[in-house]
Amino acid sequence: MFRNFTLLLFTLLLLSSTTRAQVFYDDFKSSIDTTIWHINDTKWGENPAKGTQGGVVPENVIVKNGHLKIRALGDYYGGPIKGHGQNTKVGGAITTIHRFASGSFEVKAKLCPRPGALSAFWTFYNESDDYNHEIDFEFPGHNKPPYGPDSSDLHYGLLTNWTGVHEDQYYTKDMYFGNQIDGQFHLYRFDWHTGGNGEKPRIEYYYDNKLMYTSYEHIPTHASNFNIGIWFPNWIKKADFISDYMYVDWVKITPFHEPNDVN
């Protein structure tokens, strides 16, 4: 009987360990764990005709007092940190080393309070223009059309999902969130369902556990790296500041392992 009880206990512990191993969680208590995160040093989205930016660099990724701090360097920055091509409009970003497909992606964060810097949480997998699988939570959004620098507004966010980069391969929802820069941490979450076995493919976007929007168009299926960062796209407002931060308390990813996942 004792042997059977020991075997049962070992089996339960093994199953519990396996279940826990499926959930990704980091609360940044002391440092960036480079076994699970890559700290980016690069630039993307450059369009010199509309304005340049300095990409993202490791110097702008900091852990302090139990929080991840991602720094944005604005147009008035004159310090020693070097960007890519210029030392202003420089952000920071981290990327999971592991890829995830369907699942619940949660970030508890305080956004950078500057409408001239983009705070973002996103999945990304790319093979070509016709196979770009991506889900974006981006702030600020726009408070009025036409979309452009004058309409950047941190009361709004952009919810976008992609299966390519052409106009018929992605969809963006410009959503009113209210005041997100009240000095408090807020919970940003999307539940990504690739579908199968009766589950309808969709992405549900949540803010402080309130469902904001559900998308049924252009739902990615490919396992992707998850990213957290600040950068300076060409459509955003002027970066009329020296520097500021986005703070992240914790990140959690709970995989769903749905049949339509492509790994």
PDB file of N, CA and C in Angstrom, residues 11-72:
ATOM      1  N   THR A  11       3.510  10.128  -9.511  1.00  0.00           N
ATOM      2  CA  THR A  11       2.784  10.383 -10.770  1.00  0.00           C
ATOM      3  C   THR A  11       2.099  11.729 -10.740  1.00  0.00           C
ATOM      4  N   LEU A  12       1.450  12.062  -9.614  1.00  0.00           N
ATOM      5  CA  LEU A  12       0.762  13.352  -9.495  1.00  0.00           C
ATOM      6  C   LEU A  12       1.751  14.509  -9.570  1.00  0.00           C
ATOM      7  N   LEU A  13       2.907  14.350  -8.905  1.00  0.00           N
ATOM      8  CA  LEU A  13       3.921  15.394  -8.957  1.00  0.00           C
ATOM      9  C   LEU A  13       4.452  15.575 -10.364  1.00  0.00           C
ATOM     10  N   LEU A  14       4.631  14.477 -11.091  1.00  0.00           N
ATOM     11  CA  LEU A  14       5.111  14.544 -12.466  1.00  0.00           C
ATOM     12  C   LEU A  14       4.108  15.256 -13.356  1.00  0.00           C
ATOM     13  N   LEU A  15       2.834  14.901 -13.206  1.00  0.00           N
ATOM     14  CA  LEU A  15       1.785  15.550 -14.000  1.00  0.00           C
ATOM     15  C   LEU A  15       1.697  17.024 -13.668  1.00  0.00           C
ATOM     16  N   SER A  16       1.800  17.365 -12.362  1.00  0.00           N
ATOM     17  CA  SER A  16       1.738  18.757 -11.946  1.00  0.00           C
ATOM     18  C   SER A  16       2.905  19.541 -12.533  1.00  0.00           C
ATOM     19  N   SER A  17       4.098  18.941 -12.517  1.00  0.00           N
ATOM     20  CA  SER A  17       5.279  19.602 -13.062  1.00  0.00           C
ATOM     21  C   SER A  17       5.134  19.821 -14.546  1.00  0.00           C
ATOM     22  N   THR A  18       4.587  18.821 -15.259  1.00  0.00           N
ATOM     23  CA  THR A  18       4.387  18.945 -16.701  1.00  0.00           C
ATOM     24  C   THR A  18       3.415  20.073 -17.001  1.00  0.00           C
ATOM     25  N   THR A  19       2.327  20.159 -16.212  1.00  0.00           N
ATOM     26  CA  THR A  19       1.337  21.210 -16.428  1.00  0.00           C
ATOM     27  C   THR A  19       1.937  22.579 -16.193  1.00  0.00           C
ATOM     28  N   ARG A  20       2.708  22.726 -15.113  1.00  0.00           N
ATOM     29  CA  ARG A  20       3.322  24.017 -14.818  1.00  0.00           C
ATOM     30  C   ARG A  20       4.300  24.419 -15.907  1.00  0.00           C
ATOM     31  N   ALA A  21       5.005  23.399 -16.471  1.00  0.00           N
ATOM     32  CA  ALA A  21       6.002  23.692 -17.490  1.00  0.00           C
ATOM     33  C   ALA A  21       5.365  24.252 -18.761  1.00  0.00           C
ATOM     34  N   GLN A  22       4.074  24.032 -18.961  1.00  0.00           N
ATOM     35  CA  GLN A  22       3.391  24.530 -20.140  1.00  0.00           C
ATOM     36  C   GLN A  22       3.073  26.018 -20.010  1.00  0.00           C
ATOM     37  N   VAL A  23       3.082  26.553 -18.811  1.00  0.00           N
ATOM     38  CA  VAL A  23       2.741  27.957 -18.587  1.00  0.00           C
ATOM     39  C   VAL A  23       4.026  28.765 -18.469  1.00  0.00           C
ATOM     40  N   PHE A  24       4.119  29.839 -19.253  1.00  0.00           N
ATOM     41  CA  PHE A  24       5.262  30.738 -19.198  1.00  0.00           C
ATOM     42  C   PHE A  24       4.915  31.885 -18.257  1.00  0.00           C
ATOM     43  N   TYR A  25       5.810  32.147 -17.287  1.00  0.00           N
ATOM     44  CA  TYR A  25       5.554  33.234 -16.341  1.00  0.00           C
ATOM     45  C   TYR A  25       6.877  33.871 -15.944  1.00  0.00           C
ATOM     46  N   ASP A  26       6.906  35.204 -15.915  1.00  0.00           N
ATOM     47  CA  ASP A  26       8.083  35.918 -15.444  1.00  0.00           C
ATOM     48  C   ASP A  26       7.636  37.195 -14.744  1.00  0.00           C
ATOM     49  N   ASP A  27       8.155  37.407 -13.523  1.00  0.00           N
ATOM     50  CA  ASP A  27       7.805  38.612 -12.773  1.00  0.00           C
ATOM     51  C   ASP A  27       9.008  39.532 -12.553  1.00  0.00           C
ATOM     52  N   PHE A  28      10.121  39.269 -13.260  1.00  0.00           N
ATOM     53  CA  PHE A  28      11.251  40.197 -13.327  1.00  0.00           C
ATOM     54  C   PHE A  28      11.724  40.647 -11.939  1.00  0.00           C
ATOM     55  N   LYS A  29      11.904  39.710 -11.036  1.00  0.00           N
ATOM     56  CA  LYS A  29      12.249  40.067  -9.661  1.00  0.00           C
ATOM     57  C   LYS A  29      13.663  40.621  -9.516  1.00  0.00           C
ATOM     58  N   SER A  30      14.597  40.166 -10.359  1.00  0.00           N
ATOM     59  CA  SER A  30      15.970  40.614 -10.155  1.00  0.00           C
ATOM     60  C   SER A  30      16.687  41.004 -11.442  1.00  0.00           C
ATOM     61  N   SER A  31      16.422  40.289 -12.547  1.00  0.00           N
ATOM     62  CA  SER A  31      17.160  40.555 -13.776  1.00  0.00           C
ATOM     63  C   SER A  31      16.403  39.953 -14.957  1.00  0.00           C
ATOM     64  N   ILE A  32      16.878  40.242 -16.158  1.00  0.00           N
ATOM     65  CA  ILE A  32      16.332  39.607 -17.355  1.00  0.00           C
ATOM     66  C   ILE A  32      16.906  38.199 -17.437  1.00  0.00           C
ATOM     67  N   ASP A  33      16.053  37.202 -17.496  1.00  0.00           N
ATOM     68  CA  ASP A  33      16.487  35.817 -17.631  1.00  0.00           C
ATOM     69  C   ASP A  33      16.754  35.542 -19.111  1.00  0.00           C
ATOM     70  N   THR A  34      18.023  35.509 -19.480  1.00  0.00           N
ATOM     71  CA  THR A  34      18.375  35.359 -20.890  1.00  0.00           C
ATOM     72  C   THR A  34      18.239  33.921 -21.388  1.00  0.00           C
ATOM     73  N   THR A  35      17.803  33.010 -20.523  1.00  0.00           N
ATOM     74  CA  THR A  35      17.458  31.669 -21.005  1.00  0.00           C
ATOM     75  C   THR A  35      16.040  31.632 -21.573  1.00  0.00           C
ATOM     76  N   ILE A  36      15.238  32.671 -21.277  1.00  0.00           N
ATOM     77  CA  ILE A  36      13.863  32.701 -21.794  1.00  0.00           C
ATOM     78  C   ILE A  36      13.571  33.958 -22.622  1.00  0.00           C
ATOM     79  N   TRP A  37      14.440  34.982 -22.508  1.00  0.00           N
ATOM     80  CA  TRP A  37      14.251  36.232 -23.248  1.00  0.00           C
ATOM     81  C   TRP A  37      15.482  36.556 -24.078  1.00  0.00           C
ATOM     82  N   HIS A  38      15.245  37.125 -25.252  1.00  0.00           N
ATOM     83  CA  HIS A  38      16.300  37.749 -26.043  1.00  0.00           C
ATOM     84  C   HIS A  38      16.104  39.254 -25.966  1.00  0.00           C
ATOM     85  N   ILE A  39      17.171  40.008 -25.686  1.00  0.00           N
ATOM     86  CA  ILE A  39      17.109  41.469 -25.630  1.00  0.00           C
ATOM     87  C   ILE A  39      17.509  42.001 -27.002  1.00  0.00           C
ATOM     88  N   ASN A  40      16.627  42.743 -27.629  1.00  0.00           N
ATOM     89  CA  ASN A  40      16.805  43.115 -29.026  1.00  0.00           C
ATOM     90  C   ASN A  40      17.753  44.299 -29.213  1.00  0.00           C
ATOM     91  N   ASP A  41      18.478  44.252 -30.319  1.00  0.00           N
ATOM     92  CA  ASP A  41      19.390  45.318 -30.725  1.00  0.00           C
ATOM     93  C   ASP A  41      19.266  45.437 -32.242  1.00  0.00           C
ATOM     94  N   THR A  42      18.230  46.174 -32.693  1.00  0.00           N
ATOM     95  CA  THR A  42      17.908  46.161 -34.113  1.00  0.00           C
ATOM     96  C   THR A  42      17.006  47.341 -34.456  1.00  0.00           C
ATOM     97  N   LYS A  43      16.569  47.375 -35.705  1.00  0.00           N
ATOM     98  CA  LYS A  43      15.628  48.395 -36.162  1.00  0.00           C
ATOM     99  C   LYS A  43      14.740  47.793 -37.236  1.00  0.00           C
ATOM    100  N   TRP A  44      13.475  48.170 -37.234  1.00  0.00           N
ATOM    101  CA  TRP A  44      12.540  47.738 -38.265  1.00  0.00           C
ATOM    102  C   TRP A  44      11.595  48.903 -38.572  1.00  0.00           C
ATOM    103  N   GLY A  45      10.836  48.773 -39.653  1.00  0.00           N
ATOM    104  CA  GLY A  45       9.811  49.754 -39.977  1.00  0.00           C
ATOM    105  C   GLY A  45      10.344  51.105 -40.407  1.00  0.00           C
ATOM    106  N   GLU A  46      11.563  51.138 -40.929  1.00  0.00           N
ATOM    107  CA  GLU A  46      12.140  52.422 -41.337  1.00  0.00           C
ATOM    108  C   GLU A  46      11.488  52.934 -42.626  1.00  0.00           C
ATOM    109  N   ASN A  47      11.145  54.207 -42.622  1.00  0.00           N
ATOM    110  CA  ASN A  47      10.602  54.863 -43.818  1.00  0.00           C
ATOM    111  C   ASN A  47      11.150  56.286 -43.857  1.00  0.00           C
ATOM    112  N   PRO A  48      12.344  56.473 -44.424  1.00  0.00           N
ATOM    113  CA  PRO A  48      12.988  57.793 -44.387  1.00  0.00           C
ATOM    114  C   PRO A  48      12.125  58.914 -44.969  1.00  0.00           C
ATOM    115  N   ALA A  49      11.237  58.577 -45.904  1.00  0.00           N
ATOM    116  CA  ALA A  49      10.391  59.612 -46.499  1.00  0.00           C
ATOM    117  C   ALA A  49       9.421  60.191 -45.479  1.00  0.00           C
ATOM    118  N   LYS A  50       9.126  59.421 -44.425  1.00  0.00           N
ATOM    119  CA  LYS A  50       8.165  59.872 -43.414  1.00  0.00           C
ATOM    120  C   LYS A  50       8.825  60.173 -42.066  1.00  0.00           C
ATOM    121  N   GLY A  51      10.121  59.974 -41.981  1.00  0.00           N
ATOM    122  CA  GLY A  51      10.810  60.220 -40.717  1.00  0.00           C
ATOM    123  C   GLY A  51      11.560  58.996 -40.252  1.00  0.00           C
ATOM    124  N   THR A  52      12.721  59.194 -39.661  1.00  0.00           N
ATOM    125  CA  THR A  52      13.566  58.084 -39.237  1.00  0.00           C
ATOM    126  C   THR A  52      13.483  57.879 -37.736  1.00  0.00           C
ATOM    127  N   GLN A  53      13.986  56.724 -37.286  1.00  0.00           N
ATOM    128  CA  GLN A  53      14.028  56.412 -35.858  1.00  0.00           C
ATOM    129  C   GLN A  53      15.242  55.558 -35.582  1.00  0.00           C
ATOM    130  N   GLY A  54      15.588  55.445 -34.300  1.00  0.00           N
ATOM    131  CA  GLY A  54      16.844  54.804 -33.918  1.00  0.00           C
ATOM    132  C   GLY A  54      16.732  53.366 -33.473  1.00  0.00           C
ATOM    133  N   GLY A  55      15.593  52.715 -33.710  1.00  0.00           N
ATOM    134  CA  GLY A  55      15.464  51.307 -33.382  1.00  0.00           C
ATOM    135  C   GLY A  55      15.347  51.025 -31.905  1.00  0.00           C
ATOM    136  N   VAL A  56      15.780  49.836 -31.500  1.00  0.00           N
ATOM    137  CA  VAL A  56      15.738  49.415 -30.095  1.00  0.00           C
ATOM    138  C   VAL A  56      17.118  48.898 -29.702  1.00  0.00           C
ATOM    139  N   VAL A  57      17.525  49.186 -28.454  1.00  0.00           N
ATOM    140  CA  VAL A  57      18.864  48.792 -27.995  1.00  0.00           C
ATOM    141  C   VAL A  57      18.775  48.201 -26.589  1.00  0.00           C
ATOM    142  N   PRO A  58      19.706  47.301 -26.232  1.00  0.00           N
ATOM    143  CA  PRO A  58      19.677  46.664 -24.910  1.00  0.00           C
ATOM    144  C   PRO A  58      19.791  47.647 -23.751  1.00  0.00           C
ATOM    145  N   GLU A  59      20.473  48.781 -23.955  1.00  0.00           N
ATOM    146  CA  GLU A  59      20.645  49.741 -22.867  1.00  0.00           C
ATOM    147  C   GLU A  59      19.318  50.305 -22.365  1.00  0.00           C
ATOM    148  N   ASN A  60      18.274  50.188 -23.163  1.00  0.00           N
ATOM    149  CA  ASN A  60      16.965  50.702 -22.764  1.00  0.00           C
ATOM    150  C   ASN A  60      16.073  49.639 -22.118  1.00  0.00           C
ATOM    151  N   VAL A  61      16.645  48.489 -21.799  1.00  0.00           N
ATOM    152  CA  VAL A  61      15.919  47.411 -21.119  1.00  0.00           C
ATOM    153  C   VAL A  61      16.549  47.207 -19.750  1.00  0.00           C
ATOM    154  N   ILE A  62      15.785  47.466 -18.692  1.00  0.00           N
ATOM    155  CA  ILE A  62      16.313  47.504 -17.322  1.00  0.00           C
ATOM    156  C   ILE A  62      15.354  46.740 -16.403  1.00  0.00           C
ATOM    157  N   VAL A  63      15.891  46.061 -15.402  1.00  0.00           N
ATOM    158  CA  VAL A  63      15.074  45.512 -14.319  1.00  0.00           C
ATOM    159  C   VAL A  63      15.469  46.224 -13.030  1.00  0.00           C
ATOM    160  N   LYS A  64      14.473  46.816 -12.368  1.00  0.00           N
ATOM    161  CA  LYS A  64      14.736  47.547 -11.136  1.00  0.00           C
ATOM    162  C   LYS A  64      13.514  47.478 -10.231  1.00  0.00           C
ATOM    163  N   ASN A  65      13.743  47.222  -8.954  1.00  0.00           N
ATOM    164  CA  ASN A  65      12.667  47.172  -7.950  1.00  0.00           C
ATOM    165  C   ASN A  65      11.559  46.202  -8.346  1.00  0.00           C
ATOM    166  N   GLY A  66      11.948  45.076  -8.932  1.00  0.00           N
ATOM    167  CA  GLY A  66      10.976  44.040  -9.261  1.00  0.00           C
ATOM    168  C   GLY A  66      10.130  44.316 -10.472  1.00  0.00           C
ATOM    169  N   HIS A  67      10.532  45.275 -11.306  1.00  0.00           N
ATOM    170  CA  HIS A  67       9.788  45.587 -12.524  1.00  0.00           C
ATOM    171  C   HIS A  67      10.727  45.643 -13.718  1.00  0.00           C
ATOM    172  N   LEU A  68      10.227  45.214 -14.855  1.00  0.00           N
ATOM    173  CA  LEU A  68      10.899  45.469 -16.119  1.00  0.00           C
ATOM    174  C   LEU A  68      10.617  46.906 -16.520  1.00  0.00           C
ATOM    175  N   LYS A  69      11.673  47.663 -16.835  1.00  0.00           N
ATOM    176  CA  LYS A  69      11.529  49.039 -17.298  1.00  0.00           C
ATOM    177  C   LYS A  69      12.080  49.124 -18.719  1.00  0.00           C
ATOM    178  N   ILE A  70      11.254  49.578 -19.638  1.00  0.00           N
ATOM    179  CA  ILE A  70      11.701  49.776 -21.013  1.00  0.00           C
ATOM    180  C   ILE A  70      11.669  51.270 -21.299  1.00  0.00           C
ATOM    181  N   ARG A  71      12.824  51.788 -21.669  1.00  0.00           N
ATOM    182  CA  ARG A  71      12.997  53.233 -21.791  1.00  0.00           C
ATOM    183  C   ARG A  71      12.784  53.692 -23.236  1.00  0.00           C
ATOM    184  N   ALA A  72      12.156  54.846 -23.376  1.00  0.00           N
ATOM    185  CA  ALA A  72      12.004  55.518 -24.658  1.00  0.00           C
ATOM    186  C   ALA A  72      12.820  56.800 -24.630  1.00  0.00           C
TER     187      ALA A  72
END
